[in-house]
Short mmCIF file of C-alpha atoms in Angstrom, two decimals:
data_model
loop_
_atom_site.label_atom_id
_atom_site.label_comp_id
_atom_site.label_asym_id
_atom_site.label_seq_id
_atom_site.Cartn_x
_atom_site.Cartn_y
_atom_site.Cartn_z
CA UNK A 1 0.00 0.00 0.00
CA UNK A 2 1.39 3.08 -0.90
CA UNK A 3 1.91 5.87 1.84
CA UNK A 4 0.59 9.30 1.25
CA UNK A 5 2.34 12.62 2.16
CA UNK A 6 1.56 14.89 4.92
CA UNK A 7 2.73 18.55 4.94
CA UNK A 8 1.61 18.60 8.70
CA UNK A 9 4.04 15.24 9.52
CA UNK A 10 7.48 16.21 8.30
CA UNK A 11 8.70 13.02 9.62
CA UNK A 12 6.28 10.85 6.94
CA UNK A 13 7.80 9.25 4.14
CA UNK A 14 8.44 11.01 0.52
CA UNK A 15 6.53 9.60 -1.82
CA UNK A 16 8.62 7.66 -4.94
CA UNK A 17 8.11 10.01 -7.37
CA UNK A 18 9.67 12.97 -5.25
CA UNK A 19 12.47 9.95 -4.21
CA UNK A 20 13.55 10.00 -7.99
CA UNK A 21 13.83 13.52 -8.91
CA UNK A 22 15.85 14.56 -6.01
CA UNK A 23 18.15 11.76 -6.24
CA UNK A 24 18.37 12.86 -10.03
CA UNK A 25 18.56 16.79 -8.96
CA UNK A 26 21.51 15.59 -6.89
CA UNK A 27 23.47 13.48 -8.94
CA UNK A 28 23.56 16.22 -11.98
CA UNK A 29 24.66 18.49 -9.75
CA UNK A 30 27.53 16.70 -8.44
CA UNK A 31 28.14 15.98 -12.43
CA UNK A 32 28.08 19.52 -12.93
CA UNK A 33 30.45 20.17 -10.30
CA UNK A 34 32.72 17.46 -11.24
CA UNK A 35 32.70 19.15 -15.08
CA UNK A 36 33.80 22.39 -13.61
CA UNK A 37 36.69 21.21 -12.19
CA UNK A 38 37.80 18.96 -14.92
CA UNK A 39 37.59 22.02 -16.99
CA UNK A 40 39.18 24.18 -14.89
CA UNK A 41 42.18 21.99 -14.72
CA UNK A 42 41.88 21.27 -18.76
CA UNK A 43 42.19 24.96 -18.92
CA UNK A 44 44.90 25.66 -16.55
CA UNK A 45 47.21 23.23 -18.03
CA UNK A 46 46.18 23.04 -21.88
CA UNK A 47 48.56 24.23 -24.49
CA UNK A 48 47.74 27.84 -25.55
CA UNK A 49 48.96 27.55 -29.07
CA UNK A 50 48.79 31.21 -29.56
CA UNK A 51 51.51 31.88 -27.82
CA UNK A 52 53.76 30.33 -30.45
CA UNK A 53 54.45 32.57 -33.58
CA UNK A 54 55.83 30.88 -36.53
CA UNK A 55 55.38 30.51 -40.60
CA UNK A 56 55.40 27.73 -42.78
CA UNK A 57 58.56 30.01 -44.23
CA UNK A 58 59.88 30.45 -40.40
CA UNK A 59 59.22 27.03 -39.39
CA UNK A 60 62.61 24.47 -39.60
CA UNK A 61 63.37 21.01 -39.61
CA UNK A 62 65.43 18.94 -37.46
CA UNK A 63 68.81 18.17 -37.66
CA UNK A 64 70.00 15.20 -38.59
CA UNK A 65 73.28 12.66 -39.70
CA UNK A 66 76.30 15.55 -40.93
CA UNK A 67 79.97 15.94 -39.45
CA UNK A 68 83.05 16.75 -40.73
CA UNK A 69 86.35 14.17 -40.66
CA UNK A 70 89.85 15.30 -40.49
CA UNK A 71 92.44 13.49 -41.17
CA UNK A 72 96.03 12.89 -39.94
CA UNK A 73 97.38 15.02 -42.84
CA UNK A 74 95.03 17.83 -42.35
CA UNK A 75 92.45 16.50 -45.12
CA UNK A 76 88.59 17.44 -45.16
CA UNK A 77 85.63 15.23 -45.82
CA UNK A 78 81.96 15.97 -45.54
CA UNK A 79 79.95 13.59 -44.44
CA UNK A 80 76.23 13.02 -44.42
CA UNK A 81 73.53 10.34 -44.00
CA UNK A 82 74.26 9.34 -48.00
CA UNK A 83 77.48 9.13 -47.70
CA UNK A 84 79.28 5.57 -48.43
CA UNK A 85 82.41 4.60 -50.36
CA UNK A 86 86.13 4.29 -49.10
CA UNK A 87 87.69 7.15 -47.49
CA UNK A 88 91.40 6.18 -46.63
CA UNK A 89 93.46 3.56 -45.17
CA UNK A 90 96.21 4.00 -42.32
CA UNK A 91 98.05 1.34 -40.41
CA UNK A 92 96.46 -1.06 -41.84
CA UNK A 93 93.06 0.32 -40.92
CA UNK A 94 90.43 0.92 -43.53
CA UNK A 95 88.29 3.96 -43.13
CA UNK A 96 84.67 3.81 -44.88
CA UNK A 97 81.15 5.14 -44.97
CA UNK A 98 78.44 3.37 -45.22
CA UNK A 99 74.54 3.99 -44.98
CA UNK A 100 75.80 7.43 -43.08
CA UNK A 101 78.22 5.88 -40.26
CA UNK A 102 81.73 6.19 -40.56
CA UNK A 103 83.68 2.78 -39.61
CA UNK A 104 87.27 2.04 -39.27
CA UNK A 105 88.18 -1.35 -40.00
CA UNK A 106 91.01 -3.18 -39.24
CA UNK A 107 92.63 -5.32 -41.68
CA UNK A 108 96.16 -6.56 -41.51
CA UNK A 109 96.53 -7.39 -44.90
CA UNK A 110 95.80 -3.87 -45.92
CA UNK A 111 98.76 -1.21 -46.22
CA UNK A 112 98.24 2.29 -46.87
CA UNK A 113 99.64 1.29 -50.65
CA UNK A 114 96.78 -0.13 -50.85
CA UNK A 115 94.66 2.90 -51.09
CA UNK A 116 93.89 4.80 -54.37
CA UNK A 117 94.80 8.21 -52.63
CA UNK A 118 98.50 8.84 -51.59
CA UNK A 119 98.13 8.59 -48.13
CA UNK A 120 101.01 10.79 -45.98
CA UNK A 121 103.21 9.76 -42.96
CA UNK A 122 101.44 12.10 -40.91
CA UNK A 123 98.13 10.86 -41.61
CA UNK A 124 99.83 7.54 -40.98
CA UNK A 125 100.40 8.19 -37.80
CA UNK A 126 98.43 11.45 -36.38
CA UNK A 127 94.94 11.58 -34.80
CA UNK A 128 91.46 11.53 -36.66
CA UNK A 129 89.04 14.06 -35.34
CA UNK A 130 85.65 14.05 -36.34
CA UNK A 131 83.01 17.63 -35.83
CA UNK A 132 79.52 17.06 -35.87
CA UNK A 133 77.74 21.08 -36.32
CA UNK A 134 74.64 22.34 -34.68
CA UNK A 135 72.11 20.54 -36.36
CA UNK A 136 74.29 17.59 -36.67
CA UNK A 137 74.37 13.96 -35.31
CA UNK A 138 76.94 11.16 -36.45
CA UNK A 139 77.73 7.89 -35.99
CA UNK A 140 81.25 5.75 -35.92
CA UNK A 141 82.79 2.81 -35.40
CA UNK A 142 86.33 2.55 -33.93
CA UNK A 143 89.11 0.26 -35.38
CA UNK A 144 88.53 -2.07 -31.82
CA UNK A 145 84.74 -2.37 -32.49
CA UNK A 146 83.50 0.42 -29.93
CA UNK A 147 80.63 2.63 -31.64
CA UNK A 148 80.18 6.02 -30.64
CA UNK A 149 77.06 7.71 -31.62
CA UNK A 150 77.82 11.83 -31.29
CA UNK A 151 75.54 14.40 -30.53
CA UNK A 152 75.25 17.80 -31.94
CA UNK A 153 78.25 20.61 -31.27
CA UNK A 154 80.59 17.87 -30.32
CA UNK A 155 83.87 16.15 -31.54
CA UNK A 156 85.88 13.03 -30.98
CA UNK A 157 89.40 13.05 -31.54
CA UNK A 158 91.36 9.43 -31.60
CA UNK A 159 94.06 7.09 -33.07
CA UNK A 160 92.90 5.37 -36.53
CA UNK A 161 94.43 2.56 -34.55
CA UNK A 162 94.65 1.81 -31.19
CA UNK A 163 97.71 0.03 -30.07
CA UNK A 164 98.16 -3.01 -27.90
CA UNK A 165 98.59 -1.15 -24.57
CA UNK A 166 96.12 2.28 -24.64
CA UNK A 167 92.89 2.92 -26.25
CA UNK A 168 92.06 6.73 -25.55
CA UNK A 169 89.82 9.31 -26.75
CA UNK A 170 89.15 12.74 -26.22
CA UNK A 171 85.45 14.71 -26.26
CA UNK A 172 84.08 17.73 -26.03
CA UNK A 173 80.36 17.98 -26.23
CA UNK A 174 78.49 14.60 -25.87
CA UNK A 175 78.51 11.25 -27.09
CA UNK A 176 77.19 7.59 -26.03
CA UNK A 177 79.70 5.00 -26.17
CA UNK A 178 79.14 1.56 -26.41
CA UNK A 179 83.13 0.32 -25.10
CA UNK A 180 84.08 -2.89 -27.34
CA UNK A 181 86.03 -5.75 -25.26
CA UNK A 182 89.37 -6.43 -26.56
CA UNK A 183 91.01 -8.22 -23.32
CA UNK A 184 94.75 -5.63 -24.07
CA UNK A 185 93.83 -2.35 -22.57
CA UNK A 186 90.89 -0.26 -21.00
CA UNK A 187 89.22 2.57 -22.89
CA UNK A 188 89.59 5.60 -21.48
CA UNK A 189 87.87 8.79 -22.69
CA UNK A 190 89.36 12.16 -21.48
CA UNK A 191 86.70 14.87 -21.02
CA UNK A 192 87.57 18.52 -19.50
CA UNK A 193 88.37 18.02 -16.05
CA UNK A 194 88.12 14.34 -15.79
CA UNK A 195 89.00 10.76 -17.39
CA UNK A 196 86.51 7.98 -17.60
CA UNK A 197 87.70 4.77 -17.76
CA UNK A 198 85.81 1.64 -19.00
CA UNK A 199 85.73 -1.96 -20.41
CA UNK A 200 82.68 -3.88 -22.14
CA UNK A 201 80.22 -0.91 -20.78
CA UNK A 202 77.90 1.54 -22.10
CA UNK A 203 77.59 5.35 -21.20
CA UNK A 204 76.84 8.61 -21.79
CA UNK A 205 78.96 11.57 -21.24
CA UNK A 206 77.59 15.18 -21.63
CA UNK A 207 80.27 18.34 -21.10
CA UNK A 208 79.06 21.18 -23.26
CA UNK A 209 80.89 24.23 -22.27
CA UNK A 210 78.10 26.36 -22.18
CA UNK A 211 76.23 24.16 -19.59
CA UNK A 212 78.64 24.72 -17.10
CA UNK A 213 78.94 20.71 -15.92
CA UNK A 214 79.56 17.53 -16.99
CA UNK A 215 78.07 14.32 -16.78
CA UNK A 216 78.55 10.77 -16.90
CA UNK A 217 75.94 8.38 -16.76
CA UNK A 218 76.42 4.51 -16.67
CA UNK A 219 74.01 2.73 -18.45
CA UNK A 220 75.58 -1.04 -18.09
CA UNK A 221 79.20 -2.37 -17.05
CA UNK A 222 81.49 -0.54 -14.98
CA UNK A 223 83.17 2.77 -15.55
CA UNK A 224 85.66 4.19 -13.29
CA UNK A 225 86.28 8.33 -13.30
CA UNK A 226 89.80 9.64 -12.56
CA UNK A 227 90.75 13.26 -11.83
CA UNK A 228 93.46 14.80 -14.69
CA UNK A 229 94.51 17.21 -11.77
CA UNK A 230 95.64 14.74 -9.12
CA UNK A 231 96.93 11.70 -11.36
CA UNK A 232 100.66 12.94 -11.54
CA UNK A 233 100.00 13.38 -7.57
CA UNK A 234 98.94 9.79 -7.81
CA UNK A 235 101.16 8.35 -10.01
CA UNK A 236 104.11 9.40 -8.23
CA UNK A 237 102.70 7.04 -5.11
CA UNK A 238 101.71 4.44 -7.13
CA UNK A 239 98.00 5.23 -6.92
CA UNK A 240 95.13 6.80 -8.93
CA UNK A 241 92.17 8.68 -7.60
CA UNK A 242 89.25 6.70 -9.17
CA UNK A 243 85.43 6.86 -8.35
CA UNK A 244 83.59 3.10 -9.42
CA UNK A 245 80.14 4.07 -11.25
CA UNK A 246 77.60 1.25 -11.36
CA UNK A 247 74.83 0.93 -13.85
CA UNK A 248 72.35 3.28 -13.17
CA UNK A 249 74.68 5.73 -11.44
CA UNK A 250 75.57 9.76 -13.13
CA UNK A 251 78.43 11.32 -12.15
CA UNK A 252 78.02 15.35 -11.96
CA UNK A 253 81.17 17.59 -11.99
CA UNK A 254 80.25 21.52 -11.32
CA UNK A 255 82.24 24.67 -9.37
CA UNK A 256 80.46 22.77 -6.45
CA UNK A 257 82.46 19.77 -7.26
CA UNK A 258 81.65 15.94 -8.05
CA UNK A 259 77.83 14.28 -6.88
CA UNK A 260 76.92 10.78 -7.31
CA UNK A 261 73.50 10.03 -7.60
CA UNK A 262 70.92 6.96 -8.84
CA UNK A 263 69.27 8.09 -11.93
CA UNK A 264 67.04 6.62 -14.94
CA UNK A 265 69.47 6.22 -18.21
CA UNK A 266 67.29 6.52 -20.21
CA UNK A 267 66.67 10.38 -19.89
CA UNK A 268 70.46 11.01 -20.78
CA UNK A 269 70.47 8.71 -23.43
CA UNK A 270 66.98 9.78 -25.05
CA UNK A 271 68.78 11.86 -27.45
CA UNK A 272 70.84 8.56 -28.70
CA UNK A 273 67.50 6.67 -29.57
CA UNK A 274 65.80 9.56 -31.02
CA UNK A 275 63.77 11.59 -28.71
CA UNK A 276 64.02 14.14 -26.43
CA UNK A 277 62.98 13.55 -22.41
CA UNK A 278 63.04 16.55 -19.68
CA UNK A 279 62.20 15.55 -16.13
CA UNK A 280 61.95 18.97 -14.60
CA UNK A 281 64.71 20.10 -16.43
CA UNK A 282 65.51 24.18 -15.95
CA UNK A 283 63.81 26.58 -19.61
CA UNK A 284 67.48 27.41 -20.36
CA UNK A 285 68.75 23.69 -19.86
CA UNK A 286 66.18 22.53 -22.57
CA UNK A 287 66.18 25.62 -24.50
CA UNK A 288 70.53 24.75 -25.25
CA UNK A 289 69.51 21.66 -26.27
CA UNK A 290 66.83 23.08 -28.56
CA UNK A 291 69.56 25.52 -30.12
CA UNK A 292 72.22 22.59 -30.95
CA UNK A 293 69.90 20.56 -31.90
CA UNK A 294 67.98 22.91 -34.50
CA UNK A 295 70.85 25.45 -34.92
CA UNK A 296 69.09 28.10 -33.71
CA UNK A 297 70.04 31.06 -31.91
CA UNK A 298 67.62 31.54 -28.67
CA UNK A 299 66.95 35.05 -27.43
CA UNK A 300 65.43 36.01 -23.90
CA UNK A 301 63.15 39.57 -24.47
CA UNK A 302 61.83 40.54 -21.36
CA UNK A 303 62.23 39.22 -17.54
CA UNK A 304 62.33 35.48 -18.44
CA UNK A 305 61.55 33.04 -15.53
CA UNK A 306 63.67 30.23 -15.22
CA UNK A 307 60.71 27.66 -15.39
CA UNK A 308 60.98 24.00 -14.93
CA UNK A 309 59.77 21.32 -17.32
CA UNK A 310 58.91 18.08 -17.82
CA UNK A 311 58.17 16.71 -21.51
CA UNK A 312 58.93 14.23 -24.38
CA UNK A 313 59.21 15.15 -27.94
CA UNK A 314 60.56 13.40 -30.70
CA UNK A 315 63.80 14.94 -32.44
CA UNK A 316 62.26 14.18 -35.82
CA UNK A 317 60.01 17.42 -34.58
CA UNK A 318 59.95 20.55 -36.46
CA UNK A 319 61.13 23.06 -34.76
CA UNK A 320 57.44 24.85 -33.90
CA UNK A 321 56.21 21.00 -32.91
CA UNK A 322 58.97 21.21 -30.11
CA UNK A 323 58.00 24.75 -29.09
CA UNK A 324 54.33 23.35 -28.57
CA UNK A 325 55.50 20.65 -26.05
CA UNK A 326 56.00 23.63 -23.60
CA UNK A 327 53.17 25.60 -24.58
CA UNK A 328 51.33 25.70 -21.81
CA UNK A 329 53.96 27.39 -19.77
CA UNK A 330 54.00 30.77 -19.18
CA UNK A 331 55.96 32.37 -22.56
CA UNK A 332 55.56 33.17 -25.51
CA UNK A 333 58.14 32.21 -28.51
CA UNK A 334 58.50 33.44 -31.61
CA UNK A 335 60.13 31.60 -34.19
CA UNK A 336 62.27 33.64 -37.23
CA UNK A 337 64.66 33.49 -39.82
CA UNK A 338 67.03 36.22 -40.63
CA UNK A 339 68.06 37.22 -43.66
CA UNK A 340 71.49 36.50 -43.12
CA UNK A 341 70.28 32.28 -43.40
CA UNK A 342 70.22 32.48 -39.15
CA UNK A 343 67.77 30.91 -37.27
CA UNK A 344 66.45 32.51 -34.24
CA UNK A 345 63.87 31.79 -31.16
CA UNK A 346 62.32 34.57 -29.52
CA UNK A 347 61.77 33.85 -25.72
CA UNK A 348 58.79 36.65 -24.08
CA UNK A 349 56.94 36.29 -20.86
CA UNK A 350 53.52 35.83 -21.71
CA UNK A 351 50.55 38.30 -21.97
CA UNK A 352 48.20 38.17 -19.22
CA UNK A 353 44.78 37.18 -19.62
#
């Protein structure tokens, strides 16, 4: 039997029509209210695309596969992602391109007769150096099988051949090594202020002069990192200052000196496998690696915060695509080309709303 209201009886039961449409009242407001907030956070941390300024004239393209080799006598050779075909031989070593990687390979029947270009005693016996520009990535193997892949505004100098007791290298900029084992010598890369030393292991090393530190982060293996400064001190005791890195592990040298710390490899090797990754990375931090990587010159207008990000992009972006991954920060960039052939990215606090 169905019970009947009474206005005098607040106490008596609501009928089941008035059950329904309150419950229903209740539950689109609480949808309502659940839409406003879902909005509001859309809107606080959606990318406002209007705060990029570009043209499909303004816009560029990535970088990609271009250095230049030097050789031991002082000759030049472009390379790009086409090139292929035999470059030289020295020691014994034959130098080649193909499908856009440079490779030395060692062959002991080969002698530098052998070659269809006079090859001279100096560039028998002096360093190889290879540049990669801004805008430029390259990759190379080494006579002893250890492949170096190197990132923009960097260079590698080393021996065509390595000999039975050393295997070093020098860097500036950044590379990712993958260390061949040869069961003679350890391979030993010497950066600035410091001197990584490594067998069968895989790393990255980052020490751009303009970012004011270096880093070296293990990926698998063991690495060991020696101070330049104090080996002679060292040596003459019969003892070398070394620091043990284990997989997983980056090594940062600043003015404030050397920190150890657990990290995820990946991030410092995302460059390597063709993306970029920021974890909270500082504006100016990703906007250097935005200016190698696209050859652009970046210019702050304005009081600039020093934001943080965090953001994945791949490197195969145009340059406006990369600009959009931060878009929802506060700033406004402005991409242009000079006449001059420069590239340039305008960096503006934002207009408030």
């Amino acid at each position: 039997m169905q019970e009947e209201f009474n206005e005098e009886n607040p106490g008596a039961p609501l009928p089941p029509f008035y059950k329904r449409w309150s419950f229903r009242y209740l539950l689109i407001a609480c949808l309502a209210l659940l839409a406003t907030a879902i909005g509001a956070a859309f809107y606080k941390n959606h990318p406002d695309l209007d705060n990029i300024s570009y043209t499909a004239d303004t816009d560029f393209k990535a970088g990609g596969p271009k250095a230049t080799l030097i050789l031991g006598n002082g000759f030049k050779i472009s390379l790009t992602a086409q090139s292929r075909g035999e470059i030289d031989v020295q020691q014994g070593v034959r130098i080649r391109q193909i499908n856009g990687e440079l490779i030395y390979e060692l062959n002991r029947g080969l002698s530098d007769a052998d070659t269809s270009r006079q090859v001279t005693e100096t560039s028998a016996v002096a360093d190889n150096e290879i540049f990669t520009p801004r805008g430029g990535t390259y990759k190379l193997v080494l006579a002893d099988g250890t492949k170096v892949w190197l990132n923009a505004a960097s260079s590698l100098r080393y021996p065509a051949k390595f000999s039975d007791t050393a295997r070093i290298v020098e860097l500036k900029g950044e590379a990712y090594f993958e260390i061949a084992k040869t069961g003679h010598s350890p391979f030993k890369v010497k950066v600035a202020k410091q001197i990584i030393e490594a067998e069968n292991a895989n790393f990255n090393i980052s020490t751009y002069a303009d970012d004011h530190f270096s880093s070296i982060t293990l990926v698998s293996g063991q690495a060991r990192l020696m101070s330049p400064e104090k080996l002679e001190e060292f040596r003459a005791q019969g003892l070398e200052k070394r620091i043990v890195l284990e997989p997983g592990e980056q090594a940062v040298l600043d003015q404030k000196g050397l920190k150890l710390e657990k990290v995820h490899p990946e991030e410092a090797v995302s460059w390597k496998n063709g993306y970029f990754q920021f974890n909270n990375a500082s504006l100016k931090n990703v906007m250097r690696q935005m200016s190698r990587w696209y050859d652009a010159d970046v210019i702050y207008e304005g009081e600039v915060p020093d934001l943080k990000f965090s953001g994945e992009v791949r490197r195969e972006a145009s340059a406006s695509t990369f600009l959009e991954m931060m878009a929802y920060l506060k700033l406004r960039f402005k991409i242009r080309k000079m006449e001059d052939g420069r590239r340039e990215v305008v960096v503006r606090p934002a207009k408030s709303k």
